Coordinates of C-alpha atoms in Angstrom, one line a residue:
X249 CA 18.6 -83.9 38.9
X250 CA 16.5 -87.1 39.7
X251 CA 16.4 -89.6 36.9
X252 CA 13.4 -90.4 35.4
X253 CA 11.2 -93.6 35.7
X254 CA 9.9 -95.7 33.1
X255 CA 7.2 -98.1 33.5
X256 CA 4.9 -97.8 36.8
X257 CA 5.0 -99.4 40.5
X258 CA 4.0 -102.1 42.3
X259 CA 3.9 -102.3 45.5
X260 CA 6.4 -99.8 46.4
X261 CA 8.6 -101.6 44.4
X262 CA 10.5 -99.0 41.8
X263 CA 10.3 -100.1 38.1
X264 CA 14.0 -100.7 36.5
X265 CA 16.7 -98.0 35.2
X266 CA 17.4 -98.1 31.7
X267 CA 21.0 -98.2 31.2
X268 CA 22.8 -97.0 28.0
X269 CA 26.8 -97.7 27.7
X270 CA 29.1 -96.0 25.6
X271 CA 32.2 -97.6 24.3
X272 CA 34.9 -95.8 22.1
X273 CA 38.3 -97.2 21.2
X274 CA 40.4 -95.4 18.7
X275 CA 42.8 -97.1 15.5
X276 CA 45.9 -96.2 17.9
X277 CA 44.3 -97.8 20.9
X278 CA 44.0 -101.7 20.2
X279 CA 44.5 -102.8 23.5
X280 CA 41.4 -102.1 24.8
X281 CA 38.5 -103.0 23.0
X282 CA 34.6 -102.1 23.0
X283 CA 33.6 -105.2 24.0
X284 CA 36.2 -105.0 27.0
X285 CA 34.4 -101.7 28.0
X286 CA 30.8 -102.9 27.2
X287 CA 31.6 -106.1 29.7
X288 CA 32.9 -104.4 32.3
X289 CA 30.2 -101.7 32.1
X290 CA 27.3 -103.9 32.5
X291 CA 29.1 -105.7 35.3
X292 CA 29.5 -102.4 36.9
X293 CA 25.5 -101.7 36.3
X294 CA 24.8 -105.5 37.6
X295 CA 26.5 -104.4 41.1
X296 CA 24.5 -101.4 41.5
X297 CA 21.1 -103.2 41.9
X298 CA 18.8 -105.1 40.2
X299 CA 16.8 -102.4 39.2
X300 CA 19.7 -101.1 36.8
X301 CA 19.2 -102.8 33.8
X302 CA 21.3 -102.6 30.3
X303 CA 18.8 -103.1 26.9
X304 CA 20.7 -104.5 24.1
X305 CA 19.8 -101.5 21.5
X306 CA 21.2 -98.7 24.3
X307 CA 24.5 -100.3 23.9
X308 CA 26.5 -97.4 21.5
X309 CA 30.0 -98.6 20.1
X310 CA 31.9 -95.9 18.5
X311 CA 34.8 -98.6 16.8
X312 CA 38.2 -97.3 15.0
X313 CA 37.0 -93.5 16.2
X314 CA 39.8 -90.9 16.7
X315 CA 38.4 -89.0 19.6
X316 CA 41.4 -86.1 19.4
X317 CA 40.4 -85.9 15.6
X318 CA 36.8 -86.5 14.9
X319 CA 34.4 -84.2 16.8
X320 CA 32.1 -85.9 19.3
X321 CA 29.1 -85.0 17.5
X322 CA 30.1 -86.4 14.5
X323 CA 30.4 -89.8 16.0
X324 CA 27.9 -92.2 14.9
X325 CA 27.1 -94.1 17.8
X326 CA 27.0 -90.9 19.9
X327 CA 24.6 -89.0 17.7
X328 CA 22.3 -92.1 18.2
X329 CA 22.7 -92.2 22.2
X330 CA 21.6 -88.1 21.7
X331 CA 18.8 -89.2 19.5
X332 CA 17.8 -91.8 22.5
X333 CA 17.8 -89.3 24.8
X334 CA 15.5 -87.4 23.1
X335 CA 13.0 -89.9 22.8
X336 CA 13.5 -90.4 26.5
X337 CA 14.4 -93.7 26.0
X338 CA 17.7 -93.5 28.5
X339 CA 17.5 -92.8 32.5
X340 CA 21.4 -93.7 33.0
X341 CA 24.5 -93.0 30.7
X342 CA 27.9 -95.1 31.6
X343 CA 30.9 -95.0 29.7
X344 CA 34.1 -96.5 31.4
X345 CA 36.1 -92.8 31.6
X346 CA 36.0 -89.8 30.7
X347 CA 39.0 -90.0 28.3
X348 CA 36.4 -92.5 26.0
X349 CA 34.0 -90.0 26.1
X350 CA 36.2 -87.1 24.8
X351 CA 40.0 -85.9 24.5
X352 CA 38.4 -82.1 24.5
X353 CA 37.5 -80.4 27.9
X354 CA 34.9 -78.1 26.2
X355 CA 33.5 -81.4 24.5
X356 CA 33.3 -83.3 27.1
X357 CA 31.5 -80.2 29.2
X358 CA 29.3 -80.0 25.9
X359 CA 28.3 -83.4 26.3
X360 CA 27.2 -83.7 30.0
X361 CA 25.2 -80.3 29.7
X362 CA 23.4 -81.8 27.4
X363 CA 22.9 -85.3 28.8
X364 CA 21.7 -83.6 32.1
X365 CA 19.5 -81.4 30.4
X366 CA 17.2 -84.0 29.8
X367 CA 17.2 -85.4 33.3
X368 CA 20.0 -88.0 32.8
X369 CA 22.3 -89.5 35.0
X370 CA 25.9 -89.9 34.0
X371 CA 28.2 -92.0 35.4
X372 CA 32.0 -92.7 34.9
X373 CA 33.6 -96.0 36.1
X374 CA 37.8 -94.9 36.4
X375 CA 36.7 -91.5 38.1
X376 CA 33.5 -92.6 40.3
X377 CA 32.1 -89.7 38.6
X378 CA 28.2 -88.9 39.4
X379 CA 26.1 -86.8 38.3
X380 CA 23.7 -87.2 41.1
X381 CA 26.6 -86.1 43.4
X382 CA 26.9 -82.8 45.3
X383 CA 29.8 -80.8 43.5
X384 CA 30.2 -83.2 40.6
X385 CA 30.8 -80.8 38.3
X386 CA 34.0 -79.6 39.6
X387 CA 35.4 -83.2 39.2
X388 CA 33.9 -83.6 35.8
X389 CA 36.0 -80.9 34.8
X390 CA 39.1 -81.4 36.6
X391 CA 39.5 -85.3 34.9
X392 CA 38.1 -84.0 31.3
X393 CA 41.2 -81.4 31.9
X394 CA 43.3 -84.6 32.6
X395 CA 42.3 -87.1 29.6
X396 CA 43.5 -84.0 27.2
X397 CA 46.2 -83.7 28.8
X398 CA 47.0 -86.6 29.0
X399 CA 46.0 -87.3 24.5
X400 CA 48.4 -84.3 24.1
X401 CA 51.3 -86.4 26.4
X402 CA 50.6 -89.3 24.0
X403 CA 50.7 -87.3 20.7
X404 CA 54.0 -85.3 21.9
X405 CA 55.7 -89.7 22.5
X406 CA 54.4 -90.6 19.4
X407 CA 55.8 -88.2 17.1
X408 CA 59.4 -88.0 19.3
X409 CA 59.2 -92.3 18.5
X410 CA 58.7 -91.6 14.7
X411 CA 61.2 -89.0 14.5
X412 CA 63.6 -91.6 16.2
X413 CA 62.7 -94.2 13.3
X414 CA 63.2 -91.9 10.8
X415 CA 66.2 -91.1 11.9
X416 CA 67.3 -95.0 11.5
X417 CA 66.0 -94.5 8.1
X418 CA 63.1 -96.2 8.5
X419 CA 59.9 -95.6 6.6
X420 CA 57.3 -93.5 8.8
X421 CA 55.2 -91.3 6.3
X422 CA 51.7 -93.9 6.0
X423 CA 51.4 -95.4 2.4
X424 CA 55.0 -95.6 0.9
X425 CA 55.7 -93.4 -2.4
X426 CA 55.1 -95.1 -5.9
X427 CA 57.6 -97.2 -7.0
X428 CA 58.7 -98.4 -3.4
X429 CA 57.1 -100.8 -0.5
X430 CA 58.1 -101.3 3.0
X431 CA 60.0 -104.0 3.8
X432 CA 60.0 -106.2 7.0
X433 CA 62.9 -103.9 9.0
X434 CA 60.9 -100.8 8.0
X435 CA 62.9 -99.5 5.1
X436 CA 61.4 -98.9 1.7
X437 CA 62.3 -101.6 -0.9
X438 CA 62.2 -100.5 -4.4
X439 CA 59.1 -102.3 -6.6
X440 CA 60.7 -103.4 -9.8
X441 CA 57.2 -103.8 -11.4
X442 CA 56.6 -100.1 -10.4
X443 CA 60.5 -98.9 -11.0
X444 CA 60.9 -98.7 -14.7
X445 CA 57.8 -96.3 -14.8
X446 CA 59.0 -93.6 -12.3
X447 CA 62.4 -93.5 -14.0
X448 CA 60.3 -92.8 -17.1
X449 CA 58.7 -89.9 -15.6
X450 CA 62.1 -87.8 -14.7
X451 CA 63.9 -88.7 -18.1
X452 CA 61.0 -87.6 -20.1
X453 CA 60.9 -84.3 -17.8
X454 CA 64.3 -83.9 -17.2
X455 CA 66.1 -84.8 -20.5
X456 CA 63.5 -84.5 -23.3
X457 CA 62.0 -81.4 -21.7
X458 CA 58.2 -82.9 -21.4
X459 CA 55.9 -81.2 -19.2
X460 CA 54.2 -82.5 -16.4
X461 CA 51.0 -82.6 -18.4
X462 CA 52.3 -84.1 -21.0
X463 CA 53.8 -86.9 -19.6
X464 CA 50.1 -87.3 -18.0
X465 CA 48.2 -87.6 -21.0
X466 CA 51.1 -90.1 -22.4
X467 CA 50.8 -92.0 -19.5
X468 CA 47.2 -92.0 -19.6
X469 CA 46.8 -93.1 -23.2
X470 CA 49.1 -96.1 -22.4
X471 CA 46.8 -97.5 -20.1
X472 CA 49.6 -96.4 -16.9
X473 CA 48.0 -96.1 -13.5
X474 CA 49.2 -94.8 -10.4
X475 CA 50.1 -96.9 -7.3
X476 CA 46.5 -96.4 -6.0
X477 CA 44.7 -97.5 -9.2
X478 CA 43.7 -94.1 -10.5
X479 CA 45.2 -92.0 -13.7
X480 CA 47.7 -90.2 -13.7
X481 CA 47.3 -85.9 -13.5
X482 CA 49.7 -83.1 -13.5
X483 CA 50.1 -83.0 -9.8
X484 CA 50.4 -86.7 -9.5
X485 CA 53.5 -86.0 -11.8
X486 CA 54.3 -82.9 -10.5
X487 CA 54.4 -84.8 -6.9
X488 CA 57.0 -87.9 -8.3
X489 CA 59.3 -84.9 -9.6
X490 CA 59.3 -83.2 -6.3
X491 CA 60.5 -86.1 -4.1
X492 CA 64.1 -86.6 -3.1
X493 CA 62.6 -90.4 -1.8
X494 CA 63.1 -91.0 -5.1
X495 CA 67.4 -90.0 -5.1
X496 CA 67.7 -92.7 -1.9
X497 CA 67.2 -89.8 0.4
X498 CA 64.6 -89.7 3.2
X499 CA 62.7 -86.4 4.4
X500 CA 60.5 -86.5 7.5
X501 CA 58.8 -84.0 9.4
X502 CA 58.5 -81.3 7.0
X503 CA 55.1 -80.6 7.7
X504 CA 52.8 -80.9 10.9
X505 CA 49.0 -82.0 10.8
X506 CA 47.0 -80.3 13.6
X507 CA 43.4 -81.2 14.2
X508 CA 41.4 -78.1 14.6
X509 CA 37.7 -77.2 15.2
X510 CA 36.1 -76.0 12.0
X511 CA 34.0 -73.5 13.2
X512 CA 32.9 -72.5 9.0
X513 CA 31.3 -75.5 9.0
X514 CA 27.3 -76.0 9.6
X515 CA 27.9 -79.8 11.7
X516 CA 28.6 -78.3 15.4
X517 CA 31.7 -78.9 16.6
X518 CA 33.1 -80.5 13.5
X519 CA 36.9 -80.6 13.1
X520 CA 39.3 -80.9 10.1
X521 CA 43.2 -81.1 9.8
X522 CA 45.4 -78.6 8.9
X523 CA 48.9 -78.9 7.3
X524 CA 51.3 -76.8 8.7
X525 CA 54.7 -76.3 7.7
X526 CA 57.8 -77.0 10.1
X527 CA 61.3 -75.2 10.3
X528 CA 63.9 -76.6 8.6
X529 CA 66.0 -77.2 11.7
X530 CA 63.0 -79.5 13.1
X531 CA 63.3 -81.5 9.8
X532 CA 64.9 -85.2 9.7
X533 CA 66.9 -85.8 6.4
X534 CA 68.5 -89.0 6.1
X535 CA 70.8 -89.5 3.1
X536 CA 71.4 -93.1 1.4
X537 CA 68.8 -94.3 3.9
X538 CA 67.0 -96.6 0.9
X539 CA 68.0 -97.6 -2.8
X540 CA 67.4 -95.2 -5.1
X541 CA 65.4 -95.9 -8.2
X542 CA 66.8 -92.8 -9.8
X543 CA 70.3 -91.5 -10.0
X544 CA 70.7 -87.9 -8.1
X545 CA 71.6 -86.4 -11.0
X546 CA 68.5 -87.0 -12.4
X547 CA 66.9 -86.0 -9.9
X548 CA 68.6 -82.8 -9.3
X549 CA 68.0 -81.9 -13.0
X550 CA 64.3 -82.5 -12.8
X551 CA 64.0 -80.4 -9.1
X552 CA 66.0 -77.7 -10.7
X553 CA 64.2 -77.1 -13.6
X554 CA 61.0 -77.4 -11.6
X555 CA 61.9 -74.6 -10.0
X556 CA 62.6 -72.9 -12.9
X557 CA 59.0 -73.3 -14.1
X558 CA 57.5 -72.1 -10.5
X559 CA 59.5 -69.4 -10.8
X560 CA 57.6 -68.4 -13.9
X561 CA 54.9 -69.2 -13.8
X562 CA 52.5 -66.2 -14.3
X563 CA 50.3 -66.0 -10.7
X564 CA 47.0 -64.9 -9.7
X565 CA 47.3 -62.1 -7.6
X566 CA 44.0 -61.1 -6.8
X567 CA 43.6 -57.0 -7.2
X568 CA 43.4 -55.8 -3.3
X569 CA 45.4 -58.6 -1.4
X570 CA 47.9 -56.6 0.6
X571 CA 46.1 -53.7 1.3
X572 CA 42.8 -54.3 2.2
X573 CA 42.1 -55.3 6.3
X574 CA 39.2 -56.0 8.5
X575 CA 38.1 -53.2 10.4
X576 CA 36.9 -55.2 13.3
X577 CA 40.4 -57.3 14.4
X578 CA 42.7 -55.2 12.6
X579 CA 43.7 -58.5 10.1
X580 CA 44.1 -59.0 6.8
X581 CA 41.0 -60.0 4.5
X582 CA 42.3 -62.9 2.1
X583 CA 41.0 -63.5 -1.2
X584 CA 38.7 -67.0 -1.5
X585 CA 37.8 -68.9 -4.6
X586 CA 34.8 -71.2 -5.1
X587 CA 33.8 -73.0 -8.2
X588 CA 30.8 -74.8 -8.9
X589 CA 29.5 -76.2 -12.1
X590 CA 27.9 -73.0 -13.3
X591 CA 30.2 -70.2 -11.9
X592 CA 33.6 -69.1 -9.9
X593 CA 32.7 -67.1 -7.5
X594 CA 35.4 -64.7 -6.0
X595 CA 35.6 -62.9 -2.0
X596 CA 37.4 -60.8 0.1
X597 CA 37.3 -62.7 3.8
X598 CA 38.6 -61.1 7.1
X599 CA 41.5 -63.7 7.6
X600 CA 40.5 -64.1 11.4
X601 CA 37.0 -65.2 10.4
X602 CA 38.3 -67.8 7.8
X603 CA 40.1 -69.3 10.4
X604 CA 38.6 -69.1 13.9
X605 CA 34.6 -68.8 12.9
X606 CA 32.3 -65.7 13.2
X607 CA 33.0 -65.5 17.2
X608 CA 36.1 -64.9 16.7
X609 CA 35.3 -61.5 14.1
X610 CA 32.1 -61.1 13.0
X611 CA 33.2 -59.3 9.8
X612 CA 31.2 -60.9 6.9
X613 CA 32.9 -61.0 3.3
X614 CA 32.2 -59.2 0.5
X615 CA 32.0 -59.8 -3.0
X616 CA 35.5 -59.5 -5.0
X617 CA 34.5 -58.3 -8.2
X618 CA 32.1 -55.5 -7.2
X619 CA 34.6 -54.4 -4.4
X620 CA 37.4 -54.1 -6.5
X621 CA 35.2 -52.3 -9.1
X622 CA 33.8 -49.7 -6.3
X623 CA 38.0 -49.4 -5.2
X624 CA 38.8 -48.4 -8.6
X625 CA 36.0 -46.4 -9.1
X626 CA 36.3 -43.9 -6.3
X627 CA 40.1 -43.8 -7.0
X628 CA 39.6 -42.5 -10.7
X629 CA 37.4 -40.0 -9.1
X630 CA 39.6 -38.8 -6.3
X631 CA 42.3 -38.6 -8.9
X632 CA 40.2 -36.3 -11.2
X633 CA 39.8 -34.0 -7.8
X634 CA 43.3 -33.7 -7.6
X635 CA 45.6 -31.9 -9.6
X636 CA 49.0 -32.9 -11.1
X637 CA 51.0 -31.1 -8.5
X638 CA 50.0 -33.0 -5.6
X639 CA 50.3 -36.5 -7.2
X640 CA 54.0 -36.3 -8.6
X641 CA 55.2 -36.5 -5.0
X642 CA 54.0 -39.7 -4.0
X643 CA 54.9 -41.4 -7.7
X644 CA 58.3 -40.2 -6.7
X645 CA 58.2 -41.5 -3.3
X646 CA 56.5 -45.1 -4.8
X647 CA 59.1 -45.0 -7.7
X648 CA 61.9 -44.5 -5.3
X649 CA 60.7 -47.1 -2.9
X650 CA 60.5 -49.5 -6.4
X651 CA 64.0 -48.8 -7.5
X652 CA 65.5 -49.2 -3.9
X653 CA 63.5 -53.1 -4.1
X654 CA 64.8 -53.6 -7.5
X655 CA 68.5 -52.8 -6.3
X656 CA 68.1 -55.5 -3.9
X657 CA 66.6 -57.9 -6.0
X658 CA 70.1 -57.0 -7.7
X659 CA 72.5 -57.5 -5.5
X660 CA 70.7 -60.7 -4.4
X661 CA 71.3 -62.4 -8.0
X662 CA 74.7 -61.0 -8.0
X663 CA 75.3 -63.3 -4.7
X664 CA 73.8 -66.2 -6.9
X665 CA 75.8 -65.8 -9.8
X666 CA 78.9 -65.8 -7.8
X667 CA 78.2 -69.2 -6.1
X668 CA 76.9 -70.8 -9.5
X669 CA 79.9 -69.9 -10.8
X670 CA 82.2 -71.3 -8.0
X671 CA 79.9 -74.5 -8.8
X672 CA 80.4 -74.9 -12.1
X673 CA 83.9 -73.7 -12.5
X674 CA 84.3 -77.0 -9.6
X675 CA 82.4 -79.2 -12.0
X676 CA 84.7 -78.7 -14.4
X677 CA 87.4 -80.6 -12.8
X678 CA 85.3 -83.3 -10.6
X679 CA 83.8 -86.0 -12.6
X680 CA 80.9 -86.6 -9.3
X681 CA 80.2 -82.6 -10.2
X682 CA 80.7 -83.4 -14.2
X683 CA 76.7 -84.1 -14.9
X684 CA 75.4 -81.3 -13.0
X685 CA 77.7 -78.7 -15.2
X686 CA 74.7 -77.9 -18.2
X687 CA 71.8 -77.7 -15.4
X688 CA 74.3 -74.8 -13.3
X689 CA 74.9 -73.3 -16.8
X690 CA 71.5 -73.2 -17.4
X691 CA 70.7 -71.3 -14.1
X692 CA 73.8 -68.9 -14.9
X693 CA 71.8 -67.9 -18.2
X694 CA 68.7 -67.6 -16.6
X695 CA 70.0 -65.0 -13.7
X696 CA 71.9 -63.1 -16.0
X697 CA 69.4 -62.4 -18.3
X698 CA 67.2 -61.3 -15.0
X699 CA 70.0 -59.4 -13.8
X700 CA 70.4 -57.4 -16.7
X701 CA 66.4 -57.0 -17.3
X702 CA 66.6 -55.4 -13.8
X703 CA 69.8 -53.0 -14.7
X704 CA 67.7 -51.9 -17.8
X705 CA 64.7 -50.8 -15.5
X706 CA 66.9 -49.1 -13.1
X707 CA 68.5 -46.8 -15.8
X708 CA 65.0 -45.9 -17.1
X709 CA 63.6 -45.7 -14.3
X710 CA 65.4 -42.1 -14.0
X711 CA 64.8 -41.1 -17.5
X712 CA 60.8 -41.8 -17.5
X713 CA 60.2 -40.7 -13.7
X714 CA 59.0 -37.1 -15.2
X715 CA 56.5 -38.6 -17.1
X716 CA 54.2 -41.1 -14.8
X717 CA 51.8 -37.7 -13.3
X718 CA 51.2 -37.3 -17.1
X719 CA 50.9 -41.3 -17.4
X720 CA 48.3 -41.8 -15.0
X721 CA 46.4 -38.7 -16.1
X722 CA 46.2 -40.1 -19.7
X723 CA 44.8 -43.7 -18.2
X724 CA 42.0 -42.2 -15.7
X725 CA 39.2 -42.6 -18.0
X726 CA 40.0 -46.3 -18.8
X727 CA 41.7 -47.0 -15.6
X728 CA 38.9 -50.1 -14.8
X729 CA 39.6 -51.3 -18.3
X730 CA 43.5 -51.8 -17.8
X731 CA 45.1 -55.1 -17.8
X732 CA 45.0 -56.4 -14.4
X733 CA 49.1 -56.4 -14.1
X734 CA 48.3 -52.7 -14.3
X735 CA 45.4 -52.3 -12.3
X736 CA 47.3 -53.8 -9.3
X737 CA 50.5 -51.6 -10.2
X738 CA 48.4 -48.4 -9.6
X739 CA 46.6 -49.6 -6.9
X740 CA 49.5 -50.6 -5.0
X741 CA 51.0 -47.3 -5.8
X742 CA 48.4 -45.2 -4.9
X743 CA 46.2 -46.8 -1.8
X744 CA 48.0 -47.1 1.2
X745 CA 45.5 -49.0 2.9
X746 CA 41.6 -49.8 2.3
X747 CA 39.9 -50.6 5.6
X748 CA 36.5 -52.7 6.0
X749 CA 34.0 -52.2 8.8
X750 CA 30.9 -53.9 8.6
X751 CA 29.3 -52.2 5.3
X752 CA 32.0 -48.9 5.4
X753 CA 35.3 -48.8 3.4
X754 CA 37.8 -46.4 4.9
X755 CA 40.3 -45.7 1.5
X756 CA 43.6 -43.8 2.7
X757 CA 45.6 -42.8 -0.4
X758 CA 49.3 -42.0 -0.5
X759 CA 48.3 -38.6 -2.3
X760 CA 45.3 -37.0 -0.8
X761 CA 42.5 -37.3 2.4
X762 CA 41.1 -40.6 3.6
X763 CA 37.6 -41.5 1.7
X764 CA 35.5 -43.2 4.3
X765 CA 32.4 -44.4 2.3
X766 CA 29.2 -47.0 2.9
X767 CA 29.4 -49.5 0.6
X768 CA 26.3 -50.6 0.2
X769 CA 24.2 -50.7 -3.2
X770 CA 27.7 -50.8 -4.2
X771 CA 29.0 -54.2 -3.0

């Protein structure tokens, strides 16, 4: 495309180019700056002829800007070169390579579509890219391919160097935990104006029995604020509990944090990091690698009743998770929550869609509450079609798959008690062991009651089998009044799948026909 002019001739002679730059450098790039980039741009504009000529407000300095994690329309200084360009207020774009334009092929495609688009010509100084070039955008592509390449080479040396300093024992997770700060050699250094408080927390948790809330709202009315200047909650405490930093020991690389393009959002091309968890053999767990502000056994005692209190901990299980899928892609469709300040508002979404955008699966979501009231609607009525004869064989088949799970969950504790034993029959006689003997009691307790509610249901289960036909017969009028424990049980037990398409749910039952109905007016 030919540039366009601005201004009119004289003589023959062509009226100047207007020239924007654009500079990027990124928090892990200091050693080459904007103003590096900007110089050497308009040097590079200088040689090409007086004509070319760089205005000081078409200079666009994107400072600190993470071009791997922050989208390239999201960038401030680019959105105002796009705005430029719109008021037709650039001829010529110049940026010193690609890789400080974008780290994303598709980006960086994105970005010269629209530039030429509007008659632009876009120049790159490290590839002696241009536009104006036959066959340019062959090359365009080939060294955007490159500079990702090359940001995925530098994130794959970056996290191999931290795992290497971690493993010295070395402090590489950001801002270091409350309580601790990092001293010159890289180790954290325990902060004795922050230490007394943290110890505080896992006493009053671990040996008065205080709750994580609790010791909030004490610390709270005290006046005590966390290491960032903010109040303390019950994940803030939850958090200090959970963290062996706190023992001396060091845990690195647990979790992963991927940049990925957030396609839900309205903002084009926006992205947003997600937290995913690694294997434990990728982990790095260095013991006595700091001073410990607590002593393990404390620790230990705090963890292991924490997972005593996860463990039960009612949950939320939404009514069709499990069983309902997306008729489009085949995956599940995940229960979402959203509050706002005059509701909580609850959906089924195709899982697919949540996390690769509408192109991906274009199944929309539907409305939790009304779909799980249509489910259980049309189940009571298929139920009242039926008689009693054709639904006792799948409660046997869905009791005897329950009883076969509960064996296992069984034979599982068994396995537990026998190793908690071995422990604390070994605490008995080694004083290192000695503290840890009431908290392994405790679990021992804890399992065998489990382990005994589970041999209960197992004998009954035989005795009361007869009677869940009648059972469910007796509960069909007021099945969408049940408590929701219940609701899921029969659900579970008597939908073997429930299939969305578009505005059609396909219900298969485990005791009669398939029900494939439209859904809507009822959803």
């Amino acid at each position: 495309m030919v540039a366009k002019r601005w201004g009119c001739e004289h003589g023959g002679r062509e009226t100047r180019m207007r020239c924007a730059i654009y500079a990027r450098v990124s928090t892990d790039r200091q050693g080459e700056s904007v103003d590096h980039q900007v110089s050497l741009l308009r040097e590079f504009a200088k040689r090409r002829g007086q004509d070319w000529e760089v205005l000081e407000h078409l200079v666009f300095e994107d400072e600190g800007v993470s071009a791997t994690k922050v989208s390239i329309w999201t960038r401030p200084a680019m959105k105002r070169l796009m705005e430029a360009a719109e008021r037709s207020e650039v001829d010529v774009v110049l940026f010193k390579g690609i890789s400080r334009l974008a780290r994303n092929t598709q980006e960086a495609l994105d970005v010269l579509d629209r530039l030429r688009a509007r008659g632009l010509r876009v120049l790159s100084y490290e590839e002696s890219y241009d536009s104006a070039k036959e066959n340019s955008n062959f090359m365009f592509t080939m060294h955007a391919a490159i500079a990702e390449y090359e940001a995925e080479k530098i994130g794959v040396r970056v996290r191999l160097g931290n795992k290497e300093k971690a493993k010295s024992g070395r402090w590489v997770g950001g801002t270091p935990p409350d309580g601790y700060y990092v001293g010159r050699d890289g180790h954290l250094v325990p902060d004795d104006a922050r230490a007394g408080l943290i110890r505080s927390i896992f006493e009053r948790y671990a040996l008065d029995g205080s709750s994580c809330a609790a010791i909030a709202r004490e610390l709270n009315a005290r006046g005590e604020t966390t290491s960032t200047g903010n109040g303390f909650s019950q994940t803030a405490v939850a958090r200090i509990l959970d963290n062996e930093v706190y023992a001396g020991h060091l845990v690195y690389n647990r979790r992963t944090d991927r940049t990925v393009r957030d396609y839900d959002s309205e903002v084009p091309g926006k992205k947003k990091e997600r937290r995913m968890p690694n294997v434990r053999t990728e982990w790095v767990v260095v013991h006595c690698a700091h001073p410990p502000l607590v002593t393990p056994d404390l620790v230990q005692m705090a963890q292991m009743r924490r997972g005593r209190v996860r463990s039960q901990a009612p949950r939320t299980t939404h009514l069709l998770t499990g069983v309902l899928s997306c008729g489009r892609c085949r995956a599940p469709l995940i229960a979402q929550v959203k509050r706002t300040a005059k509701r909580v508002y609850r959906y089924y979404v195709c899982r697919t869609y949540h996390q690769a955008g509408r192109q991906a699966c274009a199944q929309g979501s539907v409305p939790a509450d009304d779909l799980e009231s249509y489910v259980l609607t049309r189940l009571s009525e298929r139920l009242r079609e039926v008689s009693i004869n054709v639904l006792a064989p799948a409660l046997q088949s869905a009791c005897a798959q329950g009883e076969e799970q509960a064996k296992r969950e069984r034979e599982r504790i068994n396995r537990q008690l026998t190793r908690l034993t071995d422990a604390w029959i070994a605490a008995q006689v080694d004083d290192v062991l000695a503290g840890q003997a009431a908290s392994i009691r405790g679990r021992i307790a804890r399992l065998t009651a489990e382990r005994d509610a589970l041999y209960k249901r197992l004998t009954q289960a035989g005795l009361h089998r007869h009677k869940r036909a009648q059972e469910i017969y007796a509960r069909l009028v007021d099945l969408a009044q049940d408590e929701p424990a219940m609701k899921r049980y029969w659900v579970q037990m008597l939908i073997s799948s429930l299939v969305v398409h578009d505005r059609t749910l396909l219900i298969q039952y485990t005791f009669s026909s398939s029900d494939d109905t439209p859904i809507d007016g009822n959803v």
